[in-house]
Every structure is written in C-alpha cells, then in structure tokens.
mmCIF file of C-alpha atoms in Angstrom:
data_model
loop_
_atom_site.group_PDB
_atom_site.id
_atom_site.type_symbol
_atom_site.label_atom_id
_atom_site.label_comp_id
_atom_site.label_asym_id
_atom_site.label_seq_id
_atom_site.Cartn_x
_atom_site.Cartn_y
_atom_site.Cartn_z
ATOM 1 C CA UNK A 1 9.210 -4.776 7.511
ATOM 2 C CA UNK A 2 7.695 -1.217 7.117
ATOM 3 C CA UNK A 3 7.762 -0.125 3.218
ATOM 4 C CA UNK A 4 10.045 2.855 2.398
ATOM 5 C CA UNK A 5 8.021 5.461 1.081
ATOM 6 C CA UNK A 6 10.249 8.456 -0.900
ATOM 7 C CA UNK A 7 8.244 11.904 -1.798
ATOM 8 C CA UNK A 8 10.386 13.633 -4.631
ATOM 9 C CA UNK A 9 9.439 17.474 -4.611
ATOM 10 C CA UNK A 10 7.935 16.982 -0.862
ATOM 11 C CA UNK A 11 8.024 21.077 -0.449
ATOM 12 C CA UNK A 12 5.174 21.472 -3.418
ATOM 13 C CA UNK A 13 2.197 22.110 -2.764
ATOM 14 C CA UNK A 14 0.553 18.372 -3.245
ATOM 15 C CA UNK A 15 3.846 17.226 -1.509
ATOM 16 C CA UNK A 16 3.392 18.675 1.431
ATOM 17 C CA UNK A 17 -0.503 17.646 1.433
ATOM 18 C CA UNK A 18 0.644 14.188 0.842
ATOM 19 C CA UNK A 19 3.451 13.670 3.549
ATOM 20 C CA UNK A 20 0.420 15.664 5.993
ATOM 21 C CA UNK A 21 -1.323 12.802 5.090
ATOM 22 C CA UNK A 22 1.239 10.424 5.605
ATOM 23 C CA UNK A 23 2.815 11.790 8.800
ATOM 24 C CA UNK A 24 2.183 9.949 12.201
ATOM 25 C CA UNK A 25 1.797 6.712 10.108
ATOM 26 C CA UNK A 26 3.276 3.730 11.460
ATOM 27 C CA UNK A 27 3.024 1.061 8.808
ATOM 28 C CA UNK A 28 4.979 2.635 6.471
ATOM 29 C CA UNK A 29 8.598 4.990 6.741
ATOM 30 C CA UNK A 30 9.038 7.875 5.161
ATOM 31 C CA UNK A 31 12.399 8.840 3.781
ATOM 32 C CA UNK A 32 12.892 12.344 3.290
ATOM 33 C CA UNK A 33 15.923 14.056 2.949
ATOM 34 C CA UNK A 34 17.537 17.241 4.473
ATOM 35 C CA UNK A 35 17.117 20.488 2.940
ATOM 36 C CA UNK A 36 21.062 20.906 1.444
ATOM 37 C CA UNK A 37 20.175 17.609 -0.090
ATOM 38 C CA UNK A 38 16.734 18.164 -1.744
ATOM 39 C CA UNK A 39 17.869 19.752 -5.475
ATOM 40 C CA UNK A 40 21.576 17.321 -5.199
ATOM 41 C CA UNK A 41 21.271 14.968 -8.574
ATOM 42 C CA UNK A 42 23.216 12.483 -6.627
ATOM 43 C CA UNK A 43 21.299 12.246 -3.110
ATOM 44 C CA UNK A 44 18.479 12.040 -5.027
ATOM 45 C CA UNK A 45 18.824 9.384 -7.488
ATOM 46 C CA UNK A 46 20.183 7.055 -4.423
ATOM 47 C CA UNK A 47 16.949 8.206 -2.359
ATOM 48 C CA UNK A 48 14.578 6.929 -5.400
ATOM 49 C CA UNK A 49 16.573 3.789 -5.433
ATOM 50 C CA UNK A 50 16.671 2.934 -2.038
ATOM 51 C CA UNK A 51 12.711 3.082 -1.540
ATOM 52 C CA UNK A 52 9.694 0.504 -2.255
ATOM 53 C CA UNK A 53 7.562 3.443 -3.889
ATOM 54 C CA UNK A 54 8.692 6.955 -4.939
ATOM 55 C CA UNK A 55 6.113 9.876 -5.394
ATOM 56 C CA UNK A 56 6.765 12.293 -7.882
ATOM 57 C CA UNK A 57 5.782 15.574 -7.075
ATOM 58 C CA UNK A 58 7.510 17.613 -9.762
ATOM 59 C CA UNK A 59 7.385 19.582 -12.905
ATOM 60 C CA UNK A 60 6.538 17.569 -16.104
ATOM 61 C CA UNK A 61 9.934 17.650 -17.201
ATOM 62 C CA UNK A 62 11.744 17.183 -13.915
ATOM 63 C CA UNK A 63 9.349 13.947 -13.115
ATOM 64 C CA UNK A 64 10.597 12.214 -16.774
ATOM 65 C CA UNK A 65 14.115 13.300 -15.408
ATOM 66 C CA UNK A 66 13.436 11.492 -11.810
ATOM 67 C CA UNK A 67 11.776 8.351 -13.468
ATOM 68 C CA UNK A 68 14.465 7.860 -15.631
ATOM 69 C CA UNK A 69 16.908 8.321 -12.361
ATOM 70 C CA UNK A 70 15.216 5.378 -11.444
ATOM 71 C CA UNK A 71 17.417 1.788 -12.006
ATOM 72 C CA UNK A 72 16.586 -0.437 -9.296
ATOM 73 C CA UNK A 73 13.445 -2.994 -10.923
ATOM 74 C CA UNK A 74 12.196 -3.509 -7.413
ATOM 75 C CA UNK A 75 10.671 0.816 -7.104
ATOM 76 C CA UNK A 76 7.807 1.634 -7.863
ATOM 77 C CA UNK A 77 6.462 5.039 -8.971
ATOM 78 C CA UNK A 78 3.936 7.220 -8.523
ATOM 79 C CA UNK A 79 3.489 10.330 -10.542
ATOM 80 C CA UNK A 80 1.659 13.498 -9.778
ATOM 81 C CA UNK A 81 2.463 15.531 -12.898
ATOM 82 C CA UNK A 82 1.085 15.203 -15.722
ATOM 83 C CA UNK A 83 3.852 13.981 -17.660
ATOM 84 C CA UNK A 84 2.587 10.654 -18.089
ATOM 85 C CA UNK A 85 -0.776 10.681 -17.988
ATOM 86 C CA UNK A 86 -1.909 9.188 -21.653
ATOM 87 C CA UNK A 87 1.263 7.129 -21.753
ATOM 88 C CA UNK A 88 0.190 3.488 -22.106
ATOM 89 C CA UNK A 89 3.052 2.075 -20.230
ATOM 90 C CA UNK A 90 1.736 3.840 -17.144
ATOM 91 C CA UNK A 91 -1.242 2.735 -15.278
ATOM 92 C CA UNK A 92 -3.695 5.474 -14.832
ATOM 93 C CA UNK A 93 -4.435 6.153 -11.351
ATOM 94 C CA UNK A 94 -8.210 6.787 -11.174
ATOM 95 C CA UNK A 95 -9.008 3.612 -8.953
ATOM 96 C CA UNK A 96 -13.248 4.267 -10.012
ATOM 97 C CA UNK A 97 -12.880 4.786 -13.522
ATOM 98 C CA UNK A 98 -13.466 1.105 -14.705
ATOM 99 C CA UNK A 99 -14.074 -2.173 -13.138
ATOM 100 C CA UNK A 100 -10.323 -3.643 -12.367
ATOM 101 C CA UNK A 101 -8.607 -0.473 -12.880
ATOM 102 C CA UNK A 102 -8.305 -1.023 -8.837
ATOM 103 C CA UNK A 103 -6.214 -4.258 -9.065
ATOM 104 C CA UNK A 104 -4.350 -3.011 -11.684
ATOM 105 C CA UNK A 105 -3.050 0.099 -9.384
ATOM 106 C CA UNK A 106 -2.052 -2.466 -7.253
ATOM 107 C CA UNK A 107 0.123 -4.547 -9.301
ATOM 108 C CA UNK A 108 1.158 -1.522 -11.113
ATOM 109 C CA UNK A 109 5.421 -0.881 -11.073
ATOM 110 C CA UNK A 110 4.320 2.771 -12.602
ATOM 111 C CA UNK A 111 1.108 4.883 -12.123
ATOM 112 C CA UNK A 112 0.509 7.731 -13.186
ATOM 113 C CA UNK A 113 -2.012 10.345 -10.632
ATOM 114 C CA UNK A 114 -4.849 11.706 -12.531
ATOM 115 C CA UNK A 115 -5.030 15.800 -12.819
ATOM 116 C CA UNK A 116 -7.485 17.378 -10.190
ATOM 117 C CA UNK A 117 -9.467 18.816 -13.591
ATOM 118 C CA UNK A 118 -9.977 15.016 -15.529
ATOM 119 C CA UNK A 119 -10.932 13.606 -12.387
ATOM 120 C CA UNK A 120 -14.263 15.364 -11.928
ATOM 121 C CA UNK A 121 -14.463 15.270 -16.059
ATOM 122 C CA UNK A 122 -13.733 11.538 -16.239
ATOM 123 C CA UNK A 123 -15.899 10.560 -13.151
ATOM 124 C CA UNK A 124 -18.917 12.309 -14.747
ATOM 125 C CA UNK A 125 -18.426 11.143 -18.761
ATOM 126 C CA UNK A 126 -16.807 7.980 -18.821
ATOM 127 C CA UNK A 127 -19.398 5.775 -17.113
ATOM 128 C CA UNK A 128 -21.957 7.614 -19.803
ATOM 129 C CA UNK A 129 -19.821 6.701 -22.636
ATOM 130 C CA UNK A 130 -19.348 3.038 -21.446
ATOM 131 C CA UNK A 131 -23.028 2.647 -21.110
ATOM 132 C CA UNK A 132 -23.532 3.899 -24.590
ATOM 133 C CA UNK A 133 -25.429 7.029 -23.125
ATOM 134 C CA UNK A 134 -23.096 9.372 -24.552
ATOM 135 C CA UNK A 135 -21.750 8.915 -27.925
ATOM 136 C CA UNK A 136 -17.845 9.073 -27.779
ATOM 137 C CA UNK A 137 -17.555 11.570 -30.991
ATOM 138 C CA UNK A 138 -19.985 14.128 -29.053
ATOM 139 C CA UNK A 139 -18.652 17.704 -28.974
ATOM 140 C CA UNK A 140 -18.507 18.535 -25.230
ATOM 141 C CA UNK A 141 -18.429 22.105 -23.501
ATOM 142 C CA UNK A 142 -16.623 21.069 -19.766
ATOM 143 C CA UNK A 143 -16.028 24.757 -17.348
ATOM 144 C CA UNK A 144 -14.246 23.909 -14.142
ATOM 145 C CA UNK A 145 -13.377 26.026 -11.503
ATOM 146 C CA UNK A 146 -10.584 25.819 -8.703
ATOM 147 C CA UNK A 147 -8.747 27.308 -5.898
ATOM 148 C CA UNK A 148 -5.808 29.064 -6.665
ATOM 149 C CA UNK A 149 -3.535 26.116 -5.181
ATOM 150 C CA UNK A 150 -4.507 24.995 -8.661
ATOM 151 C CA UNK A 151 -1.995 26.598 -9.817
ATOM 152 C CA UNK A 152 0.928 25.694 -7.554
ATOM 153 C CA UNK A 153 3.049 27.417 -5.318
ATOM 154 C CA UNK A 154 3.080 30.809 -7.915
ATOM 155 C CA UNK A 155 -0.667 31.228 -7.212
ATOM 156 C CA UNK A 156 -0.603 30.521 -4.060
ATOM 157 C CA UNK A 157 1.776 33.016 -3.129
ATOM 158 C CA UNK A 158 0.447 35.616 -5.753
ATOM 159 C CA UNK A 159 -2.949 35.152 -3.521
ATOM 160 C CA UNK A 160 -1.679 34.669 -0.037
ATOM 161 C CA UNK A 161 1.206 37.730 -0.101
ATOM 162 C CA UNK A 162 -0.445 40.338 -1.988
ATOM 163 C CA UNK A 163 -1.038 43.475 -0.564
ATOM 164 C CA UNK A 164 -4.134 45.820 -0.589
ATOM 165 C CA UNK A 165 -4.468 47.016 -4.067
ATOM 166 C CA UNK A 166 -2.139 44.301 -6.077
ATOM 167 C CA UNK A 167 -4.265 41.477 -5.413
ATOM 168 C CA UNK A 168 -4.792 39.471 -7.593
ATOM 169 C CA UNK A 169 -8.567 38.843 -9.147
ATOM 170 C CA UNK A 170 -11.317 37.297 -7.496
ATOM 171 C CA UNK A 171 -12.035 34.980 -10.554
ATOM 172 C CA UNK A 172 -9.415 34.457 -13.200
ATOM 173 C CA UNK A 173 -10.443 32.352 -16.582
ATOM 174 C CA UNK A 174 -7.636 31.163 -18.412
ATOM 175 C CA UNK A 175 -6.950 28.180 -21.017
ATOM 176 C CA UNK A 176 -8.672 30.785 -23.466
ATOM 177 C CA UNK A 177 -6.217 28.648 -26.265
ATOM 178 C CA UNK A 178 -8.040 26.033 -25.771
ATOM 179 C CA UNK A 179 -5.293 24.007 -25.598
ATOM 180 C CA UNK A 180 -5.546 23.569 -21.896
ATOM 181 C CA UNK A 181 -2.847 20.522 -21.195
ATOM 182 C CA UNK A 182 -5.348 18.475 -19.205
ATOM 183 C CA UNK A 183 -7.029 17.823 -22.415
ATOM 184 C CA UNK A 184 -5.985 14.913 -24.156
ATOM 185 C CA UNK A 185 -5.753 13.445 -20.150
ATOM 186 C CA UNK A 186 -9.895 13.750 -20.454
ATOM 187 C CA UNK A 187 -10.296 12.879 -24.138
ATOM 188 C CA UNK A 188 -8.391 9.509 -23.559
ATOM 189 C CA UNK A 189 -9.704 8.747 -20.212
ATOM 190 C CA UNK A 190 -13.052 9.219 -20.670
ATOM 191 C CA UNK A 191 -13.091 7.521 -24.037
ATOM 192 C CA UNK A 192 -14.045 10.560 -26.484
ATOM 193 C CA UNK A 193 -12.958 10.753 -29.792
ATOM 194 C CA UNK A 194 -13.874 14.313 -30.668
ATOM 195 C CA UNK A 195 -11.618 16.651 -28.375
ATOM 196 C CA UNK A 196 -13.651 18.860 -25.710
ATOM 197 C CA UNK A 197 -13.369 22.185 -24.949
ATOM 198 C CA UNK A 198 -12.176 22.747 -21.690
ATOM 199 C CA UNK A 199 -12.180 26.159 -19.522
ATOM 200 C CA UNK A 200 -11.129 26.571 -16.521
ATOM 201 C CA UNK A 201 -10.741 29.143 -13.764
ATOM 202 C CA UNK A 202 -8.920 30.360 -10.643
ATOM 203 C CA UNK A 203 -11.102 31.418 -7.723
ATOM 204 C CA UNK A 204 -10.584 33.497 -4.886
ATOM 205 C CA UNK A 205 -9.961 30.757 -2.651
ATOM 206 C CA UNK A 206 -7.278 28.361 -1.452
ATOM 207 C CA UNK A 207 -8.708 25.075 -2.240
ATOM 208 C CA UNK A 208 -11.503 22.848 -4.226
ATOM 209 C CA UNK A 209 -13.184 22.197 -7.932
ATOM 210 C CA UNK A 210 -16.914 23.066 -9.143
ATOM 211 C CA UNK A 211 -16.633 20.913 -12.712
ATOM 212 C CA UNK A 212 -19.577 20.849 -14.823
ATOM 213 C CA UNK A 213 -20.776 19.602 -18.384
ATOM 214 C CA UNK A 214 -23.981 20.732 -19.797
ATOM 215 C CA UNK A 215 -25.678 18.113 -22.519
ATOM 216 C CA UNK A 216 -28.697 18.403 -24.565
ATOM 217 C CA UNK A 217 -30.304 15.326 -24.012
ATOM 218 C CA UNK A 218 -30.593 15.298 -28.246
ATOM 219 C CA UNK A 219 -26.705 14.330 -28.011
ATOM 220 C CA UNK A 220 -27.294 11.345 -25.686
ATOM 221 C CA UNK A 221 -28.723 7.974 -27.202
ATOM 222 C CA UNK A 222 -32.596 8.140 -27.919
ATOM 223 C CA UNK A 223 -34.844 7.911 -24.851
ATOM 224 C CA UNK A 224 -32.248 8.946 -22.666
ATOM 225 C CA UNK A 225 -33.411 11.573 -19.645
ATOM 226 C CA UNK A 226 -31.733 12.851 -16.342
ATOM 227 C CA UNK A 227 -32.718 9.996 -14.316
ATOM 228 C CA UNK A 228 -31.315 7.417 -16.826
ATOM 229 C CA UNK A 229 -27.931 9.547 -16.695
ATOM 230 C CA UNK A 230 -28.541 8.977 -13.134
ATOM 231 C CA UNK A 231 -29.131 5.432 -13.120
ATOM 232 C CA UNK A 232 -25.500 4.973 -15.177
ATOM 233 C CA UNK A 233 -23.581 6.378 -12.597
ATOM 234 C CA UNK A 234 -25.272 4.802 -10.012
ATOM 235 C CA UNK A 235 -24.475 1.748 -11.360
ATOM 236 C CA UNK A 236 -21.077 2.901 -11.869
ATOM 237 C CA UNK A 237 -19.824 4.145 -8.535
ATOM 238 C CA UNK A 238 -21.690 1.334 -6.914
ATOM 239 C CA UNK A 239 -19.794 0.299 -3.713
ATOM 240 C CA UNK A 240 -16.985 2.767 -4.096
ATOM 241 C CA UNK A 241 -16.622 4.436 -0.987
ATOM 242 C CA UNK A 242 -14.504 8.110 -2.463
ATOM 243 C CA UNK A 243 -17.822 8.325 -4.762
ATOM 244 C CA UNK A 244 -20.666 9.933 -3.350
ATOM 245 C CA UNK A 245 -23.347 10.230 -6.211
ATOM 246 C CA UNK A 246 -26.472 12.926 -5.050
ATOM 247 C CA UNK A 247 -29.721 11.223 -5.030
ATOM 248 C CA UNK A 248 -32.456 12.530 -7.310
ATOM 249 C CA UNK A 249 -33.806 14.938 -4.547
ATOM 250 C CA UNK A 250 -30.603 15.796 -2.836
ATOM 251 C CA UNK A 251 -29.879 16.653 -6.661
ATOM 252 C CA UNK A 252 -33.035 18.889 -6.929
ATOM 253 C CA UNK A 253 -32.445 20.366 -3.690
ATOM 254 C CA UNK A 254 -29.133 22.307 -4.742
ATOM 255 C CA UNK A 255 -29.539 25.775 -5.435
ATOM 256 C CA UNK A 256 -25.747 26.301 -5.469
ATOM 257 C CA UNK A 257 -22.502 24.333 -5.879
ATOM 258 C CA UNK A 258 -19.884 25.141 -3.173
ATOM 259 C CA UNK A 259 -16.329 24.438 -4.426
ATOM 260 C CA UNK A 260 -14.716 24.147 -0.753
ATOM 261 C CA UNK A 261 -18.027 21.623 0.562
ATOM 262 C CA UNK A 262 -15.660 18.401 0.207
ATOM 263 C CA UNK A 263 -11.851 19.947 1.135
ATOM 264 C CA UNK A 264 -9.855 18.012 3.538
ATOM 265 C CA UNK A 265 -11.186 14.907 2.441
ATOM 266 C CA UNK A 266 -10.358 12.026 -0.807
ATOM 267 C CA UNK A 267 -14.764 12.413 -1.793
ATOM 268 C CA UNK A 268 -16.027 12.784 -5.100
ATOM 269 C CA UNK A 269 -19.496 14.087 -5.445
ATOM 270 C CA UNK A 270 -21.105 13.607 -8.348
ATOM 271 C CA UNK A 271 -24.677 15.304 -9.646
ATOM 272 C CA UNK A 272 -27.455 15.247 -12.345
ATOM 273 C CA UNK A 273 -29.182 18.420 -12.031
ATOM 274 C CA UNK A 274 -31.614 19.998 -14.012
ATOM 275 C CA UNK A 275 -33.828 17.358 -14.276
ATOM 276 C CA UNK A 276 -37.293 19.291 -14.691
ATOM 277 C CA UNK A 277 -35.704 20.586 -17.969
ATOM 278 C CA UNK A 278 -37.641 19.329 -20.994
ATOM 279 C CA UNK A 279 -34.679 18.921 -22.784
ATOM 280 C CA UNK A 280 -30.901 19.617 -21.146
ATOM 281 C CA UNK A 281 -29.063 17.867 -18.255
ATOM 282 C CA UNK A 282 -26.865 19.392 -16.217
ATOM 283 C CA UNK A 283 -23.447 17.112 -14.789
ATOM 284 C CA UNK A 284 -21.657 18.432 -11.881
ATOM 285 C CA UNK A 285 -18.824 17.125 -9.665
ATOM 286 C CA UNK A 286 -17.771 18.507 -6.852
ATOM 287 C CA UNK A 287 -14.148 17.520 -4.796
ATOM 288 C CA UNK A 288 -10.922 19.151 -3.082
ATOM 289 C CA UNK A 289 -8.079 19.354 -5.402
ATOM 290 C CA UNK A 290 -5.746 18.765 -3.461
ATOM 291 C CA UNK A 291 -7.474 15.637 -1.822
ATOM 292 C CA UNK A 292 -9.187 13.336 -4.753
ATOM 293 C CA UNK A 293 -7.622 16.016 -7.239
ATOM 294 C CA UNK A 294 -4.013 15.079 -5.944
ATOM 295 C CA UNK A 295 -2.919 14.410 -3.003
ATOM 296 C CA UNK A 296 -5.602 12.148 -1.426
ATOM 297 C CA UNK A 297 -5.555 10.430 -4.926
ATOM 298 C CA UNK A 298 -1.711 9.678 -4.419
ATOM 299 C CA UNK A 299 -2.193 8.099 -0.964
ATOM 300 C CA UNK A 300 -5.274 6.020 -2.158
ATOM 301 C CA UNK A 301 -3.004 4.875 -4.621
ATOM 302 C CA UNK A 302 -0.068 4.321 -2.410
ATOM 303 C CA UNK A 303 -2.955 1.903 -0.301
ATOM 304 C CA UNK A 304 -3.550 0.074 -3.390
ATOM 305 C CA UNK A 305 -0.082 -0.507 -4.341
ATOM 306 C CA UNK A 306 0.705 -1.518 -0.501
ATOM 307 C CA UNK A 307 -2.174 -4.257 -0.404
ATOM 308 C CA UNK A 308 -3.891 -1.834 2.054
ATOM 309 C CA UNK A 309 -6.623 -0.191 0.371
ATOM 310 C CA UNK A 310 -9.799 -0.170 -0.675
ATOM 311 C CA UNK A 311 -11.623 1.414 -3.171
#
C-alpha cells in the first residue's frame, strides 16, 4: 500500500518546492486538500491524522499548533520551521551530521528539518569539532548569504513585483542584533559552547547560500593546517552522496563562490580555501536553499523515514 504523504502549508514557498519534488511520484500519495479547506482547523487536523507522515511547512508558532493537532500514534512528522530545532525530543534532520544520525531519521516518529543557514554552518564545523580540530568554546565569525526566497513569500514578492524605482536592494544585511534565530540551531548542532556570531544577507537573486567561516589556524589544535581541515571532512562526508567536498586543487582553483552553482539540486559543497596562507583558513559551503537548505532536505528525509533512501 502506497504511504499517505500530507504537506501542511503546501502554498509556501518550501511547500510548493517539496510537493514539485514529490509530484509524478508513484510510490507514495499525496493528500492535499482543496483551497476552501486549507486554513479550516477541522479539515486539517483530520488531514494530519489520516496520513503516514505530515510535513510541516508553517510558521514557528502555527507548526507547534499543527503538531499538537496531531493524536493518532501511528503519524509521523516532519518539520520545516524552526520551531523545534534544539528540542531533544525531535530528531534533527541533517542525515550527514554524525555517523547514525541516518538510521535514526528513519526510525524517527518526529524530525525536525534543519534551517538552510545551520546546514552549510554545521556541515563545515561540526566534523572539526568532533575531530578535536576546533575547540568547541572557540569564538566564531560565520557570514552567509542567500536568495531572497530566504525570506519567504514577503521577499519574494517584495523582489519579484517591484517596480522600477521601489525595488528593493541588491544586497540587504540584516541580523545586525545578533540574535539571528538560527543561532542556537548552529551552536547546538555543531557542538560549540561559546555562541557565534552569525550575519547574514539577502541577495539579489531568487535562490542559493554562499556560507563561510574564516579561522586563524592559532584557534585550531596545534599543528593543524588547511589540508588537515581538509583531511577531517574528508573523512567525514566519506560515502555520502548530497556531500561533495572540493579537492585541494579544485579548492585552489576558485576565484569566486557562486551562490546559484548547486540550485535545483539536494548537493552540499563544501571548501577549504586559502590554503597558501601562512596562517588563516578559509571554510566555505556552497548549496540551494531551497534544495539541501529545505526542501530537498525534507524529501531526503521523507526517503529515510520510508525505508527508501540513502544517504
């Protein structure tokens, strides 16, 4: 019997992108429902509790709303917000991140989807901070920028309805609190104990993340240079196919990052740059944010939790 697969919030931004993904699929059903029925309390609770796995593509509050809708033991969830992200009763959904966080997707009854931000952060620092390259208490400087689907349906209208002369900027910084809410997501995930400060930025266009994190190498453990950092995350990603780690001379090759280079697909690309510096290393990661950053991270997930995926 085909699973019953329910998207909640299926006309957002990573909704959409997910049932795209999902559509013409013929091993599992999507329910959706019609459009009178979309925002009815009712229709929806009996929609996320007639289905094997519910997505959750809401707003932090409405996603604690529709998992507490939720009364039949036999659903499971997946959530794309961030509302449960460091909660320890969730599974977090980066499938890489650490040796059996794969299986334990798949025998998850709740997972929470990483943010499109932590996942580059994560996938460059944790596997440094396991290895004992990177001391956990090191104060980290992480600048990110995205496409303005970033920030959700607002932006993307803002950007793709503006006329001549109210458009909006071509790069827009914000987080300048410091208090950026994909924060403590990073801290925990990537096993810090000294908070980072994170930046990020709005771009000009639609879609894809240029993250990077630039070390001394007088912060890493003694001895440590680029092409041990290298070496770590080699190790790391080994055999995961959504990793693609830049060799040493693709590495030195790159003059520029390109932000869109990986869109339309579930790839991570990872870098150590800089590596003729006498002392600095540069990380870099590279990805769609709607693919690995969201939606291609949901239906990896969805494959793990299915018994049909790989990582």
């Amino acid at each position: 019997m085909q699973p019953i697969v329910f998207i909640d919030g299926d006309q957002g931004t990573t909704g959409l992108q997910i049932h795209e993904r999902l559509r013409g699929r013929t091993d599992l059903r999507l329910l959706t429902l019609p459009e009178a029925e979309r925002k009815d309390p009712a229709r929806r609770a009996e929609a996320l509790n007639a289905c094997d796995i519910a997505i959750l593509c809401l707003p932090d509050a409405a996603a604690r709303e529709a998992a507490a809708l939720v009364r039949n033991p036999a659903v499971r969830l997946i959530d794309a917000s961030s509302a449960h992200r460091t909660d320890p009763q969730w599974v977090y959904g980066f499938a890489e991140m650490a040796p059996g966080q794969a299986e334990r997707i798949a025998q998850a009854q709740r997972v929470s989807n990483p943010g499109c931000y932590p996942t580059g952060a994560i996938g460059l620092l944790r596997p440094l901070v396991q290895a004992g390259l990177l001391p956990a208490d090191t104060p980290l400087n992480i600048h990110a920028i995205s496409g303005y689907s970033g920030g959700g349906r607002a932006q993307v209208q803002a950007f793709e309805t503006a006329t001549e002369g109210h458009r909006p900027p071509a790069l827009q910084v914000y987080g300048l609190g410091l208090q950026h809410k994909h924060t403590p997501e990073i801290q925990q995930h990537a096993g810090l104990s000294t908070r980072p400060a994170f930046v990020p930025a709005y771009g000009a266009f639609r879609q894809g993340i240029v993250l990077t994190v630039a070390l001394h190498l007088r912060q890493l453990a003694p001895g440590t240079t680029a092409g041990t950092v290298h070496q770590a995350l080699a190790r790391h990603y080994a055999g995961h196919r959504h990793i693609e780690l830049l060799s040493a001379d693709q590495a030195q090759a790159q003059q520029t990052l390109d932000p869109e280079a990986l869109n339309g697909s579930n790839q991570l690309r990872l870098a150590v740059l800089g590596q003729d510096a006498p002392d600095q290393v540069l990380l870099a990661a590279v990805f769609d944010n709607l693919g690995k950053g969201a939606s291609g991270a949901a239906v990896q997930n969805l494959d793990l939790m299915l018994g049909l995926g790989a990582v």
